[in-house]
mmCIF file of C-alpha atoms in Angstrom:
data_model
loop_
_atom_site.group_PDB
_atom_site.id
_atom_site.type_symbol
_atom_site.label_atom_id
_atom_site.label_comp_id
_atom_site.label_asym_id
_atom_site.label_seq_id
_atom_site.Cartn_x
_atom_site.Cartn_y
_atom_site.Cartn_z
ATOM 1 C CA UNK M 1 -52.001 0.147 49.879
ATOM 2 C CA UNK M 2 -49.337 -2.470 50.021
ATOM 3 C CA UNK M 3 -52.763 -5.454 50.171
ATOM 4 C CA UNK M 4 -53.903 -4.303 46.905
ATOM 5 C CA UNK M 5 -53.605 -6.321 43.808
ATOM 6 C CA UNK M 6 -53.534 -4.409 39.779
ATOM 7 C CA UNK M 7 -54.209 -7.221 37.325
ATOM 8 C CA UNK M 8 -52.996 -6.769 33.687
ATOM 9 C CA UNK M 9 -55.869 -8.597 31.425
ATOM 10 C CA UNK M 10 -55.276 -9.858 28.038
ATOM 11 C CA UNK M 11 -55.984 -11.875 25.389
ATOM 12 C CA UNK M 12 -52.305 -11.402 23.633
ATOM 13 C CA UNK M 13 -48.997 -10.949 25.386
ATOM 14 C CA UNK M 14 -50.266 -8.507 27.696
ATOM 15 C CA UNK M 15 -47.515 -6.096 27.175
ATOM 16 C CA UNK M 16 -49.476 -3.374 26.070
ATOM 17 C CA UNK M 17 -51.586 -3.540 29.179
ATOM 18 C CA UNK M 18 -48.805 -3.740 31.088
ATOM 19 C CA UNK M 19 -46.629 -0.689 29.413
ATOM 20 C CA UNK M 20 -50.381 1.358 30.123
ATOM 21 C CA UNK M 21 -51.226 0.573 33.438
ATOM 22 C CA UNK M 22 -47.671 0.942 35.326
ATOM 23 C CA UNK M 23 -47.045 4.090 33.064
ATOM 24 C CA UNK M 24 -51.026 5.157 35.166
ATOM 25 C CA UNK M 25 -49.727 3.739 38.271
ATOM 26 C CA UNK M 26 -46.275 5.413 38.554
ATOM 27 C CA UNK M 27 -48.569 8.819 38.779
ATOM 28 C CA UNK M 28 -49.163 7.320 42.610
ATOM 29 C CA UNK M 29 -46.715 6.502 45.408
ATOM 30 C CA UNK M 30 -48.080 2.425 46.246
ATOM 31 C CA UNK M 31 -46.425 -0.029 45.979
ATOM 32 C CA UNK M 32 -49.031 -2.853 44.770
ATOM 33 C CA UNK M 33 -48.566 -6.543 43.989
ATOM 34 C CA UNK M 34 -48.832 -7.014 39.940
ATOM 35 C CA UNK M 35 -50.361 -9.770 38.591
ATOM 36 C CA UNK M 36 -50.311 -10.537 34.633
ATOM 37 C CA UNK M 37 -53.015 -12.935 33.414
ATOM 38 C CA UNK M 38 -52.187 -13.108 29.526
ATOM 39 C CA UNK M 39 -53.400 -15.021 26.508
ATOM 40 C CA UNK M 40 -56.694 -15.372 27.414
ATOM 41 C CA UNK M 41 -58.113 -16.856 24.169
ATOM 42 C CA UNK M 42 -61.438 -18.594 25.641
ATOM 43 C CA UNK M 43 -64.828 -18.019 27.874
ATOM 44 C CA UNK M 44 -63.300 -21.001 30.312
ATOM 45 C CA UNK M 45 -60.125 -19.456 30.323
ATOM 46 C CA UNK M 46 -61.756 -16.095 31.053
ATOM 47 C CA UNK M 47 -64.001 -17.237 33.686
ATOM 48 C CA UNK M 48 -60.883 -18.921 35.544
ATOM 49 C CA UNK M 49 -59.436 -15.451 35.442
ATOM 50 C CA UNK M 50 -62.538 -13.388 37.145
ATOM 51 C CA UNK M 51 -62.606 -16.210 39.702
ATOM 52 C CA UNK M 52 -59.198 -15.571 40.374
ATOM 53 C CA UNK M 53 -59.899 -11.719 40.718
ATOM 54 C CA UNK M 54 -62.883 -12.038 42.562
ATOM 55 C CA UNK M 55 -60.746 -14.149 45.166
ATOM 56 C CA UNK M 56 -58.206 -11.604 45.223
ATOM 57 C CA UNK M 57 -61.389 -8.990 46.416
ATOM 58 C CA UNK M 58 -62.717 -11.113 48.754
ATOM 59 C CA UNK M 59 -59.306 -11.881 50.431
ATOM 60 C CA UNK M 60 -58.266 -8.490 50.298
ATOM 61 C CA UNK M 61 -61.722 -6.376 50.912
ATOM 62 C CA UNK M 62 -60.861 -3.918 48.191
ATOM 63 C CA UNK M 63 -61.406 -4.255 44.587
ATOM 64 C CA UNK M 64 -58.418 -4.805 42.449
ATOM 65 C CA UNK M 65 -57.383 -3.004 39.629
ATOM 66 C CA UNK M 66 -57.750 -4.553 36.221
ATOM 67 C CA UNK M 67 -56.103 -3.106 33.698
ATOM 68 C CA UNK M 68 -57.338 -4.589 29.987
ATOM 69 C CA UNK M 69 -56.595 -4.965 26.603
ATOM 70 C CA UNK M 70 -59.210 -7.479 25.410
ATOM 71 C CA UNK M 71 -60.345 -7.740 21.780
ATOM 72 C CA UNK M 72 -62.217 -11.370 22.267
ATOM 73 C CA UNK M 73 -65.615 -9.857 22.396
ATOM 74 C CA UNK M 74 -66.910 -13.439 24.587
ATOM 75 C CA UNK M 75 -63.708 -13.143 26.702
ATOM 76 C CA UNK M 76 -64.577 -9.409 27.329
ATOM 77 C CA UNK M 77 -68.441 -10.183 28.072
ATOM 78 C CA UNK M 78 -67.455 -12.471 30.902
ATOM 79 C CA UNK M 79 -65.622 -9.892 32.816
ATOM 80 C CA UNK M 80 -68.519 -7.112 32.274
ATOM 81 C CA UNK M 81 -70.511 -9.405 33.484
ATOM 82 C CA UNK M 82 -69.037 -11.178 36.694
ATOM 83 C CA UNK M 83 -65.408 -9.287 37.469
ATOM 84 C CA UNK M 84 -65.631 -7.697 40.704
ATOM 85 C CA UNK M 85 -62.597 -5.293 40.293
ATOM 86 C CA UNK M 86 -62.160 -2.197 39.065
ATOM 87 C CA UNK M 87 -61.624 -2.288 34.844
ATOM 88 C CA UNK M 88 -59.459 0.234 32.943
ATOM 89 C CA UNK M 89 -60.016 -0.986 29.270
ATOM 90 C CA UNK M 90 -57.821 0.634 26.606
ATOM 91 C CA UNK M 91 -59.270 -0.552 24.142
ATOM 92 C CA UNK M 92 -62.834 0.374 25.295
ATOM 93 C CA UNK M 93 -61.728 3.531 25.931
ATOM 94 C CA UNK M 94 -59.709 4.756 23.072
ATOM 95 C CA UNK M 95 -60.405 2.600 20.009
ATOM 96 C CA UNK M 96 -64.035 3.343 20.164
ATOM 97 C CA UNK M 97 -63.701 6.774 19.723
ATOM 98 C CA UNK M 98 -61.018 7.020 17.469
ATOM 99 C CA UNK M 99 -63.651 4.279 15.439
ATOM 100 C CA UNK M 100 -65.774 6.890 15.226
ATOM 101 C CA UNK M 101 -63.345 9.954 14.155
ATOM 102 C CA UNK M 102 -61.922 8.069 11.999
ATOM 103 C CA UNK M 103 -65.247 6.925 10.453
ATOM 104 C CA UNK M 104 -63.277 3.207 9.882
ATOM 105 C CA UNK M 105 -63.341 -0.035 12.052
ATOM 106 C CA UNK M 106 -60.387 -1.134 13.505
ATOM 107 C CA UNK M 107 -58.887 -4.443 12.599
ATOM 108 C CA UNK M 108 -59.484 -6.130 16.861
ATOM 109 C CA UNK M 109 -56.017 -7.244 16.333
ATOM 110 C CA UNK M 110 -54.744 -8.939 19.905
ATOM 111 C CA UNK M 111 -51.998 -7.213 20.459
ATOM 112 C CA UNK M 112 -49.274 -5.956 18.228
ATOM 113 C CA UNK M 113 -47.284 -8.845 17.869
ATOM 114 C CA UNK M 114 -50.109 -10.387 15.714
ATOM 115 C CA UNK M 115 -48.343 -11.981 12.414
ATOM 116 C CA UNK M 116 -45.240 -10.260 13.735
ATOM 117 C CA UNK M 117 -42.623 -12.552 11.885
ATOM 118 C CA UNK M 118 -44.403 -11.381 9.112
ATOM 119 C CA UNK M 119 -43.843 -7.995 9.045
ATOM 120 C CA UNK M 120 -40.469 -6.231 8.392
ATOM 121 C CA UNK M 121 -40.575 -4.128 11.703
ATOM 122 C CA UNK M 122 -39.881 -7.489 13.265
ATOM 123 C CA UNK M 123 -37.109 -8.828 10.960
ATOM 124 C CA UNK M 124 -35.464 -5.182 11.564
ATOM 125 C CA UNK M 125 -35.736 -5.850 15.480
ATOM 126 C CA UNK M 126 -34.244 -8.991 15.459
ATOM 127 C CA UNK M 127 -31.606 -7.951 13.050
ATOM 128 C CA UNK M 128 -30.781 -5.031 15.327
ATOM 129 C CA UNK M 129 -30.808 -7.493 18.409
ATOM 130 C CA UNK M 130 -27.707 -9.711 16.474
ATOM 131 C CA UNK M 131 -26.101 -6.457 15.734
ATOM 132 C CA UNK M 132 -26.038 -4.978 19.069
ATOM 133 C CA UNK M 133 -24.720 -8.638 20.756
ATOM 134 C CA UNK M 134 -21.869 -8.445 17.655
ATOM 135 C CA UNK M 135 -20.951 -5.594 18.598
ATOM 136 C CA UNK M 136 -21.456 -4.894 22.711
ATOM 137 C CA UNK M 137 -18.264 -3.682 24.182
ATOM 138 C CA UNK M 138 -16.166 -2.851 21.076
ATOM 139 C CA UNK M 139 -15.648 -6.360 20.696
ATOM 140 C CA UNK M 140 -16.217 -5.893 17.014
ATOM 141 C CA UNK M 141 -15.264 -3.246 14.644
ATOM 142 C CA UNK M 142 -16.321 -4.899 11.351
ATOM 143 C CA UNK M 143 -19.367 -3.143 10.059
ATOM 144 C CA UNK M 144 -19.284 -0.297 12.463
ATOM 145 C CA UNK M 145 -20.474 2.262 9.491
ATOM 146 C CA UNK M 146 -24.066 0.299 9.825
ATOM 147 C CA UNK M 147 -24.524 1.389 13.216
ATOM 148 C CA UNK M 148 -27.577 3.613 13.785
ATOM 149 C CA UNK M 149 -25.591 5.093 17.125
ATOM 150 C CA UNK M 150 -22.339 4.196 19.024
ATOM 151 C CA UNK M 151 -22.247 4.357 22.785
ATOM 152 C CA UNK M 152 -19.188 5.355 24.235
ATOM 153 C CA UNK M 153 -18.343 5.386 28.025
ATOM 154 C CA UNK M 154 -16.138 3.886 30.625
ATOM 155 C CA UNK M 155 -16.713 0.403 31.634
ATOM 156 C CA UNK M 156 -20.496 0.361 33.340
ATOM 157 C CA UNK M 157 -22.091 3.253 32.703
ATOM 158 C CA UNK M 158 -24.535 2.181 30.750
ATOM 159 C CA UNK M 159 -24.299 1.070 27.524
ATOM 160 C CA UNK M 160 -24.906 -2.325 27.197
ATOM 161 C CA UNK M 161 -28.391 -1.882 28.565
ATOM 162 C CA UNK M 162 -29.028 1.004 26.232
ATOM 163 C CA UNK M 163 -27.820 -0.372 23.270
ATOM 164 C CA UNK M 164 -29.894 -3.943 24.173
ATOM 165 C CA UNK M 165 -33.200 -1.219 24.502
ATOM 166 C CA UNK M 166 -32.584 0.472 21.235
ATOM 167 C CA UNK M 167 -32.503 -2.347 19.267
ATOM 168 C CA UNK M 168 -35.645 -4.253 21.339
ATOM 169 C CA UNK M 169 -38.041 -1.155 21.060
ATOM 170 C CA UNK M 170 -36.802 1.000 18.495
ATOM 171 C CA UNK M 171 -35.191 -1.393 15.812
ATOM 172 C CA UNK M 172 -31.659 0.560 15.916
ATOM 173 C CA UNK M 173 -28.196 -1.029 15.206
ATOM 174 C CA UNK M 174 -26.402 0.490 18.408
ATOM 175 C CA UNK M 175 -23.132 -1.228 19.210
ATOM 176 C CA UNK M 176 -20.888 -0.165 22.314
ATOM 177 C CA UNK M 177 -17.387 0.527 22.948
ATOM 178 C CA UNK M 178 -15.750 1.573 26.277
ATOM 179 C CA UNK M 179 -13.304 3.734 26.717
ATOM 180 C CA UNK M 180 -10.110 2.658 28.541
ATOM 181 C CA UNK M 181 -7.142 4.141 30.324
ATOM 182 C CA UNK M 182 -4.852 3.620 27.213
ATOM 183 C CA UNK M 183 -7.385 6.063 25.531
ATOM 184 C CA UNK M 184 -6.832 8.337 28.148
ATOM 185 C CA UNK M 185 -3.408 8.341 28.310
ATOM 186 C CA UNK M 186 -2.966 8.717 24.184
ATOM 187 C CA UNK M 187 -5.907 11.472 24.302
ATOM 188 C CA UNK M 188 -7.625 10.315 21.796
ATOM 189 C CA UNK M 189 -10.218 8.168 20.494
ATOM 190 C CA UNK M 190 -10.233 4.835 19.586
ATOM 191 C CA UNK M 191 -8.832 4.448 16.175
ATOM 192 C CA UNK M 192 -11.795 2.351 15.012
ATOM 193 C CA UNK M 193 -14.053 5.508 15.935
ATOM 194 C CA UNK M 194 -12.760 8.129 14.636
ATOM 195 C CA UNK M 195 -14.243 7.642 11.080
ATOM 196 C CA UNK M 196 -17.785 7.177 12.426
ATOM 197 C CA UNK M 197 -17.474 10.577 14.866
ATOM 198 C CA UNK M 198 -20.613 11.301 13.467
ATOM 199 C CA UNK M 199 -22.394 8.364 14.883
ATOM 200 C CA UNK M 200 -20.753 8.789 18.299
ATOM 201 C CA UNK M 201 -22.672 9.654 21.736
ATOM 202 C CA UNK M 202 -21.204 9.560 25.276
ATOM 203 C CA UNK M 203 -22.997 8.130 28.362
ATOM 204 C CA UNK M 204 -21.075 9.376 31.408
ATOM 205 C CA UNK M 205 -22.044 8.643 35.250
ATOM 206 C CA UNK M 206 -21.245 10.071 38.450
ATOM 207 C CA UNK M 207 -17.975 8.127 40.204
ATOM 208 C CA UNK M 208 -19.974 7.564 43.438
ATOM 209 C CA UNK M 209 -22.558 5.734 41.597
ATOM 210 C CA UNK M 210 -19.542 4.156 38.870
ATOM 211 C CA UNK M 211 -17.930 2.728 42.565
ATOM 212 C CA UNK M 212 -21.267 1.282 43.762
ATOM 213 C CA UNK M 213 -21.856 -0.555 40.366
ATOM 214 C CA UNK M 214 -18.060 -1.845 40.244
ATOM 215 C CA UNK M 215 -18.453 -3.464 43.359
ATOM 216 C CA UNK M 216 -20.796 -5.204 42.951
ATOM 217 C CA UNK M 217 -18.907 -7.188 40.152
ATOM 218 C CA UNK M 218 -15.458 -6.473 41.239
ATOM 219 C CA UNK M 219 -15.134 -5.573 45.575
ATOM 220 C CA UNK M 220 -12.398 -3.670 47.084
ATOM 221 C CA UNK M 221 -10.828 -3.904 43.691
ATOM 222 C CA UNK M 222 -8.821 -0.893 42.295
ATOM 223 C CA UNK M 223 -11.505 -0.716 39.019
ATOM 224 C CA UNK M 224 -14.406 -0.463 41.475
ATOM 225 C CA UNK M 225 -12.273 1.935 43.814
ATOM 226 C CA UNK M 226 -13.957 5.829 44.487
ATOM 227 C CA UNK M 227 -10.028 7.478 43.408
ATOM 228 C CA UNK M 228 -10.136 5.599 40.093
ATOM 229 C CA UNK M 229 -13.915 5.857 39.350
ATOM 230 C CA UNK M 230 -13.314 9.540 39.344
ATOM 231 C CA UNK M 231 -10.099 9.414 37.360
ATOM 232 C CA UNK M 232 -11.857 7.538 34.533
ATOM 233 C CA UNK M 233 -15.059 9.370 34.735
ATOM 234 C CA UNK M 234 -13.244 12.427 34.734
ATOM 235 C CA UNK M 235 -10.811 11.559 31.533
ATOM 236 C CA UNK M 236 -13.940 10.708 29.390
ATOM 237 C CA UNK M 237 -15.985 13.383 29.915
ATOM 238 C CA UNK M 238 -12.698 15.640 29.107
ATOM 239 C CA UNK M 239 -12.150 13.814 25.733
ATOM 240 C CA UNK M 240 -15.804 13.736 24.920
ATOM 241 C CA UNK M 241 -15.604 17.584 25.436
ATOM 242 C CA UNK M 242 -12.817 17.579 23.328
ATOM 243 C CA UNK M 243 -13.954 15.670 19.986
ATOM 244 C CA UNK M 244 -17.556 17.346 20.691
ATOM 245 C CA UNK M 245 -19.267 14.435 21.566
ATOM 246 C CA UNK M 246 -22.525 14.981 22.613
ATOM 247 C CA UNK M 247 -22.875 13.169 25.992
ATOM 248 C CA UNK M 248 -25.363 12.173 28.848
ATOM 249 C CA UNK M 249 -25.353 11.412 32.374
ATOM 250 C CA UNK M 250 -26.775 7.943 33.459
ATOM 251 C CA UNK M 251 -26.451 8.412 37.074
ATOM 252 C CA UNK M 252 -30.286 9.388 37.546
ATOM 253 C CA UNK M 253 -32.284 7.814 34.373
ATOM 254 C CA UNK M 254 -33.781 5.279 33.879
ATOM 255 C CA UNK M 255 -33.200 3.405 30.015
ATOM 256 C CA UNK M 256 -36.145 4.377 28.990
ATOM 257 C CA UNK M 257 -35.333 7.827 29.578
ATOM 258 C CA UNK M 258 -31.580 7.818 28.515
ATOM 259 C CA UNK M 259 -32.998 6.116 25.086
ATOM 260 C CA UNK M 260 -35.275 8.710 24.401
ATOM 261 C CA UNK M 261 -32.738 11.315 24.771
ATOM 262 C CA UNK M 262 -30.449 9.496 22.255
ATOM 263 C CA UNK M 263 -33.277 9.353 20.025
ATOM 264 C CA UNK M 264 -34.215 13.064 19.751
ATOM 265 C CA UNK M 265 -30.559 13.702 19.447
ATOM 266 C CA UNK M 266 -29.525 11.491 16.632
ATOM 267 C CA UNK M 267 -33.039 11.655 14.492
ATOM 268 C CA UNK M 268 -32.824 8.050 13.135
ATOM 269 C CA UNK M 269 -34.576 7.345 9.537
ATOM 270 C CA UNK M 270 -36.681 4.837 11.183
#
């Protein structure tokens, strides 16, 4: 199925179409080319779009998949009426008939990033996205009691990434610090932790996959070496056990996944 096309239709960002038609697509083992076709705000812009898909069928002999979050009622009248692929439209299919449950209209915003820098959800994200650069790597401690979470780890397992996704999707002031061999040696935690032990949670990795990462930044060095990987791994996962840190393995999940996790454990407020 490799010379089939999935188009993600909107007439905002077209995030949201995005987000729901990989998360229906990973239910299949293809491997289609993705196409996103965003902001499409007029009939001419709209009919430029169907001609594109309707090339795409024609060149390919299979209909493409179209995956659609259009609230532009002229925008989505052109594609009933001339797209030739095959159209998944969220919208269509679940605003309608929670419309009717609800017994209220809904308000046809495009997308959800409509008046965004209005709102205080989005002030709170980009507040959290300062914090979490402050703070990546323990190269701050000033203001560590407003952290939401702290990721702790050896160097590359994980929490940069994870701390970057908390704040993007979820709004939450996650800051980093990596544990180093001088922890190790002393047995202990960081002194800037240990007041916030509360706030702590340990991201730990396997050492084969800890070696792979390394060396790709640092080859045939002795931080990226198999003996030491396991060393360090090893250490942290003994001092998390220690301070009873709760703690997950990266070596397997994905961010998305890992951030849940984090979530459900530490129950933010918001």
């Amino acid at each position: 199925m490799s010379n089939r096309t999935a188009y993600f239709v909107s007439d905002g960002t077209g995030i949201t179409a995005e987000t729901f038609g990989n998360a229906i697509l990973a239910q299949f083992e293809t491997s289609l080319r993705k196409a996103r076709l965003p902001f499409l705000n007029s009939v001419d812009q709209a009919h430029q779009a169907v001609r594109q898909i309707n090339h795409t069928a024609t060149v390919e002999g299979k209909r493409p998949l179209v995956f659609m979050t259009v609230v532009n009622t002229e925008v989505l009248e052109v594609f009933k009426k001339n797209c030739k692929g095959m159209m998944f439209d969220m919208l269509d299919t679940f605003v309608k008939p929670l419309e009717e449950e609800l017994g209220i209209k809904s308000n046809h915003r495009v997308g959800r990033f409509s008046d965004a820098s209005k709102s205080r959800e989005y002030h709170d994200r980009i507040e959290a996205i300062d914090f979490a650069l402050s703070h990546d790597d323990g190269q701050s401690n000033r203001d560590l009691q407003s952290s939401d979470v702290i990721l702790v780890g050896v160097s590359r397992s994980g929490k940069t990434p994870t701390s970057l996704y908390l704040a993007m999707q979820h709004g939450l002031k996650a800051s980093n610090y990596p544990l180093i061999p001088e922890d190790f040696e002393r047995r202990k935690l960081p002194p800037a932790l240990v007041p916030f032990r509360k706030k702590l949670f340990g991201l730990t990795i396997s050492p084969e996959r800890l070696s792979e990462i390394r060396n790709e930044r640092r080859p045939n060095s002795r931080y990226a070496s198999l003996q030491n990987c396991r060393e360090e791994v090893a250490s942290a996962e003994a001092m998390m056990r220690r301070e009873g840190i709760r703690c997950l393995s990266t070596t397997h999940k994905s961010i998305e996944e890992i951030s849940a996790t984090i979530l459900q454990e530490i129950q933010p407020s918001r």
